[in-house]
C-alpha cells in the first residue's frame, strides 16, 4: 500500500537510507539538498537573525565532528538543558549527526533534579545555557567535571566553551544510523514524583512526523513558517514544530516563552503561518480580541459576531472564507495571526466554543491528542473534515481500541503503532505496567471512538489533573508535602472546574484537620490551615499551586491500606 509520504521518501530510498523510515540525520540531509538557501531557523532578539539550511548543516557537521573528537560514540547520551533557541535546536540535531542519544531536560527543573536525571540517564556530555551550568556549579562544584564535555548554548561562560564557536579539527561524515536506533530519552513525571524516561527510536519519532504531515492533516510545505513557542524539551513542540519544519523545508521561528507582546512581534515579523499553542494561551488571546470588540459598543459587537457566524458557515460547508480579510485587519493582526493558516491545540482540553470561534474567524483550528510515550501524536483533526468535539482522527498507521468499554463505549484507550515508545529507561516495572499482555500501550485516558475512527476523550483513568495551561498535575505529589504538618490528619488533592465552558481543572485541597491538635483551639482551624496551604504552595510550581481549600468536619472514608476513597469524597 502506498501512503502520502512515500512520494517524499521514495526518491531517497536506497540513496540515503535503506530501511522504510529515514533517521533525523538523513531527513536533514535530504532537506538541505532540496532547499539549501531557504531560511531554516530564525529569531528576533530584537533584530532578525536567520540561518539557512546550508548554514545550519555546516554547524551540524562541525559540532558533531567536535563531539566525536572528544569521545562521543554511537549510543552515548547527551543532556540538553536550556530555553528555546536556535542553539538548542542545533545541539539536538548535532547529537543525532554524531550518533548520540538526546536527553532533553526541562529548564524549569531544580538543579538537584537536573543532576539526578542526567546521572540516572548515564549522560556523558552536557549542553546547557550558562545560567543552568552556574546553578549546577553552585549545587556541586565537582559535578560538571564528571562529563566528557560541557558546552554552553546561550550565554558566555568562563569555564565552558560555546557550542556555536567550537572548531573541529576535521569535518567527518555523519554517523550512519537506521530507524531502530534510539534517538531520544524523554522524561515524563510519574504519580509519585519520580520521572520516567520514555525511550524513543528514530522510527518512533520520524513515523510520527510523517503521519502528522499526511495530506488529510497538516498540509504543510517549504513555504510555511512555524513558531516554536512551547518548551522544546517537551515532545509536543519538538516533534510538531521543530522536526516537522526541518522535514519539509519550512522555516522555524523561535519564541521566548509566553509573553504576549513578544509573541505578537515574532508572529507578525516572522509572518508565521502555523502556530501551535495550549488552551490557556488560546483562551487568553480570544478573550482579548472579543473584549476589544465589545468595547466598540452593541452594534459593532453584533455585526462582528454575525459576520463570524456567516464566515463559519461558508468555511465549513463551501470551503470559502469571505470575511477573512476583514478579520485580519480588525482582529487577527492584533494578536499576530494575520498570516496564519493553521492553529494547533494540544497538551490539554480546549472548550469546543473556543475552537468554533477561531474557525469562524477564518482560521483552520485543529486539535490533537497524544502522549510523550507515543512520540507524541496519536490523533489530529483533519483540516477538511474536523469534528469540534473530537480530539482528532487516529493516525493511519496507529491501531487504537477501547479496553473494557462501558455501555456507552467509553473505556481506557490503548494503542499500537510505529510511534509507540520502547518503554522506560532502566525501569522494567513501569514498562510492564505501560503495556498489556498483547503489547498494547495503555494510555491511562478514558474515551471512545466513532465509526470513522475519531477519538473523543472523557477523562483520566487515574487521578491526573489537567490544568488550563495543559500541564499535568499529580495529586499524590502535592499530598506528600503535607506529611510534616501536624495540623493535617487527612488530605485529598483534586481538580475542580472553575469555568463551565472550559474543560480544564484548577487545584483544590480537601482537608480533615487533626482533631487532637485543635482540641482546645477550634477557632484557629481555618487560619492555620491557610497558613499550611501557603507554605506548601511556596514549594510548588505555579501551575500546581492550590487555589481552593475545603475543610471537612467528618473524616474521609479510607481503605484498609489507609488510602482515601476518592470517589466517596463529596464535591
Coordinates of C-alpha atoms in Angstrom, one line a residue:
X1 CA 0.0 0.0 0.0
X2 CA 1.3 3.5 -0.9
X3 CA 1.0 6.3 1.6
X4 CA 1.1 10.0 1.0
X5 CA 4.6 10.3 2.5
X6 CA 6.0 7.7 0.1
X7 CA 6.2 10.3 -2.7
X8 CA 8.6 12.3 -0.5
X9 CA 10.7 9.3 0.6
X10 CA 10.8 7.0 -2.5
X11 CA 13.4 9.2 -4.4
X12 CA 15.8 8.9 -1.5
X13 CA 15.3 5.2 -0.5
X14 CA 18.5 3.3 -1.4
X15 CA 20.3 6.6 -1.8
X16 CA 20.3 8.0 1.8
X17 CA 18.7 5.1 3.7
X18 CA 17.7 1.5 3.2
X19 CA 15.0 1.0 5.8
X20 CA 11.4 2.1 5.5
X21 CA 11.9 5.2 7.6
X22 CA 14.9 7.6 7.5
X23 CA 16.6 8.9 10.6
X24 CA 16.5 12.5 11.6
X25 CA 20.0 13.0 10.3
X26 CA 19.0 11.6 6.9
X27 CA 15.9 13.8 6.9
X28 CA 18.0 16.9 7.3
X29 CA 20.5 15.8 4.7
X30 CA 17.6 15.3 2.2
X31 CA 16.1 18.7 3.1
X32 CA 19.4 20.6 2.7
X33 CA 19.9 19.0 -0.7
X34 CA 16.4 20.4 -1.8
X35 CA 16.4 23.7 -0.1
X36 CA 20.0 24.8 0.8
X37 CA 19.3 28.5 0.6
X38 CA 15.9 28.6 2.3
X39 CA 15.7 30.0 5.8
X40 CA 15.8 27.2 8.4
X41 CA 16.0 28.9 11.8
X42 CA 15.1 32.4 12.8
X43 CA 15.0 34.5 16.0
X44 CA 14.1 38.1 16.8
X45 CA 16.2 39.5 19.6
X46 CA 15.3 42.3 18.8
X47 CA 16.7 42.3 15.2
X48 CA 16.1 39.4 12.9
X49 CA 18.7 36.7 12.7
X50 CA 18.3 33.7 10.4
X51 CA 20.3 30.7 9.3
X52 CA 19.7 28.9 6.0
X53 CA 19.5 25.1 5.8
X54 CA 23.0 25.1 4.3
X55 CA 24.4 27.2 7.2
X56 CA 22.7 25.0 9.8
X57 CA 24.1 21.9 8.0
X58 CA 27.6 23.3 8.3
X59 CA 27.1 23.9 12.0
X60 CA 25.8 20.3 12.5
X61 CA 28.8 18.8 10.7
X62 CA 31.3 20.8 12.7
X63 CA 29.7 20.3 16.1
X64 CA 29.1 16.6 15.6
X65 CA 32.7 16.1 14.5
X66 CA 33.9 18.1 17.5
X67 CA 31.8 15.9 19.8
X68 CA 33.3 12.7 18.3
X69 CA 36.8 14.2 18.6
X70 CA 36.0 14.5 22.4
X71 CA 35.0 10.9 22.7
X72 CA 31.3 10.7 21.8
X73 CA 30.5 7.3 20.4
X74 CA 27.3 5.9 18.9
X75 CA 24.7 5.4 21.6
X76 CA 26.2 7.8 24.1
X77 CA 23.6 10.0 25.9
X78 CA 23.8 13.8 25.8
X79 CA 21.8 16.1 28.1
X80 CA 20.4 19.3 26.7
X81 CA 19.0 21.9 29.1
X82 CA 18.1 25.4 28.1
X83 CA 15.4 27.7 26.9
X84 CA 14.1 27.6 23.3
X85 CA 16.8 28.8 20.9
X86 CA 18.5 28.2 17.6
X87 CA 21.4 26.8 19.7
X88 CA 19.0 24.3 21.4
X89 CA 17.8 23.0 18.0
X90 CA 21.3 22.8 16.6
X91 CA 22.5 20.9 19.7
X92 CA 19.6 18.4 19.3
X93 CA 20.4 17.7 15.7
X94 CA 24.2 17.7 16.2
X95 CA 23.9 14.9 18.7
X96 CA 21.9 12.9 16.1
X97 CA 24.5 13.6 13.5
X98 CA 27.2 12.2 15.9
X99 CA 25.2 9.1 16.6
X100 CA 24.3 10.1 20.1
X101 CA 21.1 9.9 22.1
X102 CA 19.4 13.2 23.1
X103 CA 18.2 13.6 26.7
X104 CA 16.2 16.9 26.8
X105 CA 15.7 18.2 30.3
X106 CA 13.1 20.8 31.5
X107 CA 14.9 24.1 32.0
X108 CA 12.5 24.7 35.0
X109 CA 13.8 21.8 36.9
X110 CA 15.7 22.4 40.1
X111 CA 19.5 21.9 39.9
X112 CA 19.1 18.9 42.2
X113 CA 16.6 17.3 39.8
X114 CA 18.8 18.1 36.8
X115 CA 21.8 16.4 38.4
X116 CA 19.7 13.4 39.4
X117 CA 18.2 12.9 35.9
X118 CA 21.4 13.4 34.0
X119 CA 23.2 10.9 36.2
X120 CA 20.3 8.4 36.0
X121 CA 20.2 8.6 32.2
X122 CA 24.0 8.0 32.1
X123 CA 24.7 11.2 30.1
X124 CA 28.4 11.7 29.2
X125 CA 28.0 15.1 27.5
X126 CA 26.1 18.2 28.6
X127 CA 24.8 21.2 26.6
X128 CA 23.1 23.9 28.6
X129 CA 22.5 27.6 28.9
X130 CA 25.1 29.4 31.1
X131 CA 22.7 30.0 33.9
X132 CA 22.0 26.3 34.2
X133 CA 25.7 25.5 34.5
X134 CA 26.0 28.2 37.1
X135 CA 23.3 26.8 39.2
X136 CA 24.7 23.2 38.9
X137 CA 28.1 24.5 39.9
X138 CA 26.7 26.1 43.0
X139 CA 24.9 22.9 43.9
X140 CA 28.0 20.7 43.5
X141 CA 31.3 22.2 42.2
X142 CA 32.6 18.8 41.2
X143 CA 29.5 17.5 39.4
X144 CA 30.1 19.0 35.9
X145 CA 33.7 17.7 35.8
X146 CA 32.3 14.2 35.6
X147 CA 31.2 14.8 32.0
X148 CA 33.4 14.2 29.0
X149 CA 32.5 17.7 27.7
X150 CA 30.2 20.6 28.7
X151 CA 29.3 23.3 26.2
X152 CA 27.1 26.4 26.6
X153 CA 24.1 27.1 24.4
X154 CA 23.1 30.7 25.3
X155 CA 25.4 32.9 27.5
X156 CA 29.1 33.2 27.7
X157 CA 31.0 31.2 30.3
X158 CA 34.5 31.4 31.7
X159 CA 34.5 27.7 32.3
X160 CA 32.9 26.1 29.2
X161 CA 33.3 26.6 25.5
X162 CA 30.4 28.0 23.4
X163 CA 28.9 25.2 21.2
X164 CA 28.5 27.6 18.3
X165 CA 32.2 28.7 18.5
X166 CA 33.8 25.3 18.6
X167 CA 36.1 24.2 15.8
X168 CA 36.5 20.6 14.8
X169 CA 40.0 19.6 13.6
X170 CA 38.4 17.6 10.8
X171 CA 34.9 17.5 9.4
X172 CA 33.5 14.0 9.5
X173 CA 30.6 12.5 7.7
X174 CA 27.5 11.9 9.9
X175 CA 27.5 8.6 11.8
X176 CA 25.4 6.0 9.9
X177 CA 22.2 5.0 11.6
X178 CA 19.0 3.3 11.0
X179 CA 15.3 3.5 12.0
X180 CA 15.8 1.2 15.0
X181 CA 18.5 3.4 16.7
X182 CA 17.4 5.1 19.9
X183 CA 17.0 8.9 19.2
X184 CA 16.0 10.3 22.5
X185 CA 15.0 9.7 26.1
X186 CA 12.2 12.0 27.2
X187 CA 11.4 12.3 30.9
X188 CA 7.8 12.4 32.0
X189 CA 6.7 12.8 35.6
X190 CA 5.1 9.9 37.4
X191 CA 2.3 10.0 40.0
X192 CA 4.9 9.6 42.8
X193 CA 7.0 12.4 41.5
X194 CA 9.6 10.0 40.1
X195 CA 10.2 10.9 36.4
X196 CA 10.1 8.1 33.8
X197 CA 12.3 8.2 30.7
X198 CA 10.4 7.2 27.6
X199 CA 12.8 5.6 25.1
X200 CA 12.0 6.8 21.6
X201 CA 13.7 5.4 18.4
X202 CA 14.3 7.2 15.1
X203 CA 11.4 5.2 13.7
X204 CA 9.1 6.3 16.6
X205 CA 9.7 10.0 16.0
X206 CA 10.1 10.0 12.2
X207 CA 6.9 8.0 11.6
X208 CA 5.0 10.4 13.8
X209 CA 6.3 13.4 11.9
X210 CA 5.3 11.9 8.5
X211 CA 1.9 10.8 9.7
X212 CA 1.2 14.3 11.1
X213 CA 2.1 15.6 7.6
X214 CA -0.3 13.3 5.9
X215 CA -2.3 15.2 3.4
X216 CA -5.5 15.0 5.4
X217 CA -3.9 16.5 8.5
X218 CA -1.2 19.2 8.3
X219 CA -1.0 20.4 4.7
X220 CA 2.5 22.0 5.0
X221 CA 5.3 22.7 2.6
X222 CA 8.5 24.6 2.3
X223 CA 6.6 27.9 2.2
X224 CA 5.3 27.6 5.7
X225 CA 6.7 29.3 8.8
X226 CA 6.3 27.5 12.1
X227 CA 6.7 29.0 15.6
X228 CA 8.5 27.2 18.4
X229 CA 6.9 28.9 21.5
X230 CA 6.2 26.0 23.8
X231 CA 9.2 24.3 25.5
X232 CA 11.3 22.2 23.1
X233 CA 12.2 19.7 25.8
X234 CA 8.6 18.6 25.5
X235 CA 7.9 16.2 22.7
X236 CA 4.8 18.2 21.6
X237 CA 6.7 21.2 20.4
X238 CA 9.9 19.3 19.5
X239 CA 8.1 16.9 17.1
X240 CA 5.2 19.0 15.8
X241 CA 7.2 22.2 15.2
X242 CA 11.0 21.7 15.1
X243 CA 11.1 18.3 13.5
X244 CA 8.1 18.9 11.2
X245 CA 9.7 22.1 9.9
X246 CA 13.1 20.5 9.0
X247 CA 11.4 17.6 7.4
X248 CA 9.6 19.7 4.8
X249 CA 12.0 22.6 4.4
X250 CA 9.8 25.1 6.4
X251 CA 11.2 27.9 8.5
X252 CA 11.2 27.6 12.3
X253 CA 11.0 30.8 14.3
X254 CA 12.0 30.5 18.0
X255 CA 9.9 32.2 20.7
X256 CA 10.8 33.4 24.1
X257 CA 8.1 32.0 26.4
X258 CA 4.5 33.0 26.7
X259 CA 4.9 36.8 26.8
X260 CA 2.1 38.1 24.6
X261 CA 3.8 41.3 23.4
X262 CA 7.0 39.5 22.3
X263 CA 4.9 36.6 20.8
X264 CA 2.8 39.1 18.7
X265 CA 6.0 40.7 17.5
X266 CA 7.6 37.4 16.5
X267 CA 4.4 36.2 14.7
X268 CA 4.0 39.4 12.8
X269 CA 7.6 40.0 11.7
X270 CA 8.1 36.3 11.1
X271 CA 4.9 36.1 9.0
X272 CA 4.2 32.8 10.9
X273 CA 1.7 30.6 9.1
X274 CA 1.4 27.6 11.5
X275 CA 1.0 28.3 15.3
X276 CA 0.9 25.7 18.0
X277 CA -0.3 26.5 21.5
X278 CA -2.1 25.4 24.6
X279 CA -5.7 26.1 25.8
X280 CA -4.6 28.7 28.3
X281 CA -3.0 30.8 25.6
X282 CA -5.8 30.4 23.0
X283 CA -8.4 31.3 25.7
X284 CA -6.4 34.4 26.6
X285 CA -6.0 35.6 23.0
X286 CA -9.6 35.1 22.1
X287 CA -10.8 36.7 25.2
X288 CA -8.7 39.8 24.5
X289 CA -10.0 40.1 20.9
X290 CA -13.6 39.7 21.9
X291 CA -13.1 42.2 24.8
X292 CA -11.9 44.8 22.3
X293 CA -14.9 44.1 20.1
X294 CA -17.3 44.5 23.0
X295 CA -15.8 47.9 23.9
X296 CA -16.8 49.2 20.5
X297 CA -20.5 49.0 21.5
X298 CA -23.6 46.9 21.0
X299 CA -23.9 47.4 17.2
X300 CA -20.2 46.6 16.4
X301 CA -20.3 43.6 18.7
X302 CA -23.5 42.3 17.0
X303 CA -22.1 42.9 13.5
X304 CA -18.8 41.1 14.2
X305 CA -20.4 38.1 15.7
X306 CA -22.9 37.9 12.8
X307 CA -20.1 38.0 10.3
X308 CA -18.3 35.3 12.3
X309 CA -21.3 33.1 12.1
X310 CA -21.7 33.6 8.4
X311 CA -18.0 33.1 7.8
X312 CA -18.0 29.9 9.8
X313 CA -21.0 28.6 7.8
X314 CA -19.3 29.3 4.4
X315 CA -16.0 27.9 5.6
X316 CA -17.5 24.7 6.9
X317 CA -19.8 23.9 4.0
X318 CA -18.3 25.6 1.0
X319 CA -14.6 25.9 1.9
X320 CA -14.9 29.7 1.4
X321 CA -13.6 32.4 3.7
X322 CA -15.4 35.6 2.7
X323 CA -14.6 37.8 5.7
X324 CA -11.0 36.7 6.4
X325 CA -9.5 39.9 5.2
X326 CA -11.9 41.9 7.4
X327 CA -11.0 39.8 10.5
X328 CA -7.3 40.1 9.6
X329 CA -7.5 43.9 9.7
X330 CA -9.8 44.3 12.7
X331 CA -8.8 41.4 15.0
X332 CA -6.2 38.8 13.9
X333 CA -3.4 41.3 13.2
X334 CA -3.7 42.5 16.8
X335 CA -2.5 39.0 18.1
X336 CA -0.1 38.3 15.2
X337 CA -2.4 35.8 13.3
X338 CA -2.8 37.8 10.1
X339 CA -0.5 35.5 8.2
X340 CA -1.7 32.3 9.9
X341 CA -3.3 29.4 8.1
X342 CA -3.4 26.8 10.8
X343 CA -3.7 26.8 14.6
X344 CA -2.9 23.6 16.5
X345 CA -4.0 23.0 20.1
X346 CA -2.7 20.2 22.3
X347 CA -1.4 19.4 25.8
X348 CA -4.8 19.9 27.3
X349 CA -8.5 20.1 26.7
X350 CA -10.0 23.1 24.9
X351 CA -13.6 24.2 25.0
X352 CA -15.5 23.5 21.8
X353 CA -16.8 27.0 21.9
X354 CA -13.3 28.5 21.6
X355 CA -12.4 26.0 18.9
X356 CA -15.6 27.1 16.9
X357 CA -14.9 30.8 17.2
X358 CA -11.4 30.5 15.8
X359 CA -12.8 28.6 12.9
X360 CA -15.4 31.4 12.4
X361 CA -12.6 33.9 12.3
X362 CA -11.3 32.1 9.2
X363 CA -8.5 30.1 10.7
X364 CA -8.1 26.3 10.4
X365 CA -8.1 25.4 14.0
X366 CA -7.3 21.7 14.8
X367 CA -6.9 19.7 18.0
X368 CA -4.7 16.8 18.6
X369 CA -4.1 14.1 21.1
X370 CA -1.1 12.1 22.2
X371 CA 1.5 11.2 24.9
X372 CA 5.2 11.6 25.4
X373 CA 5.3 7.8 25.1
X374 CA 3.8 7.9 21.6
X375 CA 6.3 10.4 20.1
X376 CA 3.7 12.2 20.9
X377 CA 0.8 12.5 18.4
X378 CA -1.8 9.7 18.0
X379 CA -4.6 11.7 16.5
X380 CA -5.3 15.0 14.7
X381 CA -8.4 16.6 13.4
X382 CA -8.3 16.7 9.6
X383 CA -8.4 20.3 8.4
X384 CA -11.0 19.5 5.7
X385 CA -13.1 17.3 7.9
X386 CA -12.7 18.3 11.5
X387 CA -15.1 17.4 14.3
X388 CA -15.3 20.1 17.0
X389 CA -15.9 17.7 19.9
X390 CA -13.3 15.2 18.9
X391 CA -9.5 15.4 19.7
X392 CA -8.9 14.0 16.2
X393 CA -8.8 11.1 13.8
X394 CA -6.4 8.3 14.7
X395 CA -3.3 8.2 12.5
X396 CA -3.3 5.8 9.6
X397 CA -0.5 3.5 10.9
X398 CA -1.8 3.6 14.5
X399 CA -4.2 1.0 15.8
X400 CA -6.5 2.1 18.6
X401 CA -9.0 0.2 20.7
X402 CA -11.1 0.8 23.8
X403 CA -10.3 -1.5 26.7
X404 CA -13.3 -2.8 28.8
X405 CA -15.8 -0.3 27.3
X406 CA -19.0 0.5 29.2
X407 CA -22.5 0.6 27.8
X408 CA -21.7 3.9 26.0
X409 CA -18.5 2.7 24.6
X410 CA -16.2 4.5 27.0
X411 CA -13.1 2.8 28.3
X412 CA -9.4 3.1 28.5
X413 CA -7.7 4.0 25.2
X414 CA -5.0 1.5 24.1
X415 CA -2.8 1.9 21.1
X416 CA -0.2 0.2 18.8
X417 CA 1.9 1.6 16.1
X418 CA 5.4 2.6 14.8
X419 CA 5.4 5.7 17.0
X420 CA 5.0 3.8 20.3
X421 CA 8.0 4.0 22.6
X422 CA 10.1 1.1 23.6
X423 CA 9.3 1.5 27.3
X424 CA 11.0 3.4 30.1
X425 CA 14.8 3.7 30.5
X426 CA 16.1 1.3 33.2
X427 CA 12.6 0.8 34.6
X428 CA 11.2 -2.6 33.9
X429 CA 8.4 -2.3 36.5
X430 CA 6.8 0.8 34.9
X431 CA 7.5 -0.5 31.4
X432 CA 5.5 -3.7 32.2
X433 CA 2.6 -1.5 33.6
X434 CA 2.6 0.6 30.4
X435 CA 1.7 -2.3 28.1
X436 CA -0.9 -5.0 28.4
X437 CA -0.1 -8.7 27.7
X438 CA -0.7 -8.3 24.0
X439 CA 1.7 -5.3 23.6
X440 CA -0.9 -2.6 23.5
X441 CA 0.1 0.7 25.2
X442 CA -2.4 1.7 27.9
X443 CA -2.8 5.5 27.7
X444 CA -4.5 5.9 31.1
X445 CA -7.1 8.0 29.4
X446 CA -10.8 7.3 29.0
X447 CA -12.6 7.8 25.8
X448 CA -14.4 6.3 22.8
X449 CA -14.1 6.0 19.0
X450 CA -16.7 6.7 16.4
X451 CA -17.3 4.8 13.2
X452 CA -14.8 7.0 11.3
X453 CA -12.0 6.4 13.9
X454 CA -12.3 9.8 15.5
X455 CA -11.3 9.9 19.2
X456 CA -13.3 11.5 22.0
X457 CA -11.8 12.0 25.4
X458 CA -14.0 11.6 28.5
X459 CA -11.4 12.0 31.3
X460 CA -8.5 10.4 33.1
X461 CA -8.4 6.8 34.1
X462 CA -6.5 7.7 37.2
X463 CA -6.3 10.9 39.2
X464 CA -4.3 13.2 36.9
X465 CA -5.4 16.8 36.9
X466 CA -5.0 18.7 33.6
X467 CA -4.8 22.5 34.0
X468 CA -5.9 25.1 31.5
X469 CA -2.2 25.5 30.6
X470 CA -2.0 21.9 29.5
X471 CA 0.1 20.8 32.5
X472 CA -0.4 17.5 34.2
X473 CA -0.7 17.7 38.0
X474 CA -0.3 14.6 40.1
X475 CA -2.3 14.9 43.4
X476 CA -0.1 12.4 45.3
X477 CA 2.9 14.7 44.8
X478 CA 1.2 17.6 46.5
X479 CA -0.4 15.4 49.2
X480 CA 3.1 14.2 50.2
X481 CA 4.1 17.8 51.1
X482 CA 1.5 17.8 53.9
X483 CA 3.0 14.9 55.8
X484 CA 5.2 17.0 58.1
X485 CA 2.3 19.4 59.1
X486 CA 0.7 18.1 62.3
X487 CA -2.4 20.2 61.8
X488 CA -3.5 17.9 58.9
X489 CA -5.0 14.5 59.6
X490 CA -6.2 13.7 56.1
X491 CA -5.5 15.5 52.7
X492 CA -7.0 14.9 49.3
X493 CA -6.0 17.0 46.3
X494 CA -8.2 17.0 43.3
X495 CA -9.2 19.1 40.3
X496 CA -12.3 21.3 40.0
X497 CA -13.8 23.0 37.0
X498 CA -13.7 26.8 37.6
X499 CA -15.3 27.8 34.3
X500 CA -18.2 25.8 33.0
X501 CA -17.2 26.2 29.3
X502 CA -13.5 25.4 29.8
X503 CA -12.9 21.6 30.4
X504 CA -9.8 22.2 32.4
X505 CA -9.1 21.9 36.1
X506 CA -7.8 24.1 39.0
X507 CA -6.4 22.6 42.2
X508 CA -8.4 22.0 45.3
X509 CA -7.3 20.6 48.7
X510 CA -9.8 18.8 50.8
X511 CA -8.6 18.6 54.4
X512 CA -9.7 16.9 57.5
X513 CA -8.0 18.6 60.5
X514 CA -6.1 16.8 63.2
X515 CA -8.7 16.8 65.9
X516 CA -6.2 16.3 68.7
X517 CA -4.0 19.2 67.5
X518 CA -7.0 21.6 67.5
X519 CA -8.6 20.2 70.7
X520 CA -8.7 23.5 72.5
X521 CA -8.4 25.9 69.6
X522 CA -11.1 25.1 67.1
X523 CA -11.4 28.7 66.2
X524 CA -7.9 28.6 64.8
X525 CA -8.5 25.8 62.3
X526 CA -9.3 27.9 59.2
X527 CA -6.4 30.4 59.9
X528 CA -3.8 27.7 60.5
X529 CA -4.9 25.6 57.5
X530 CA -4.5 28.5 55.2
X531 CA -1.0 29.1 56.7
X532 CA -0.2 25.5 55.9
X533 CA -1.5 25.9 52.3
X534 CA 0.7 29.0 51.9
X535 CA 3.8 27.0 53.0
X536 CA 3.0 24.1 50.7
X537 CA 2.3 26.5 47.7
X538 CA 5.8 28.0 48.1
X539 CA 7.2 24.6 47.3
X540 CA 5.1 24.1 44.2
X541 CA 5.4 25.4 40.6
X542 CA 2.9 28.0 39.6
X543 CA 0.5 25.6 37.8
X544 CA 0.5 23.2 40.8
X545 CA -0.5 25.7 43.4
X546 CA -3.6 25.1 45.4
X547 CA -6.3 27.6 44.7
X548 CA -9.2 26.3 46.7
X549 CA -9.4 24.8 50.2
X550 CA -12.3 22.8 51.6
X551 CA -12.2 21.9 55.3
X552 CA -14.4 18.9 56.2
X553 CA -15.9 18.2 59.6
X554 CA -16.0 14.4 59.1
X555 CA -13.1 12.1 58.3
X556 CA -12.9 10.8 54.7
X557 CA -13.6 7.1 54.1
X558 CA -10.3 5.1 53.8
X559 CA -9.3 1.7 52.5
X560 CA -7.6 -0.9 54.7
X561 CA -4.3 0.4 53.5
X562 CA -5.2 3.9 54.7
X563 CA -5.8 5.4 51.3
X564 CA -8.7 7.8 50.9
X565 CA -11.5 6.5 48.6
X566 CA -11.6 9.5 46.3
X567 CA -14.9 8.6 44.7
X568 CA -16.6 8.8 48.0
X569 CA -15.5 12.3 48.8
X570 CA -18.3 14.7 48.0
X571 CA -17.9 17.8 45.8

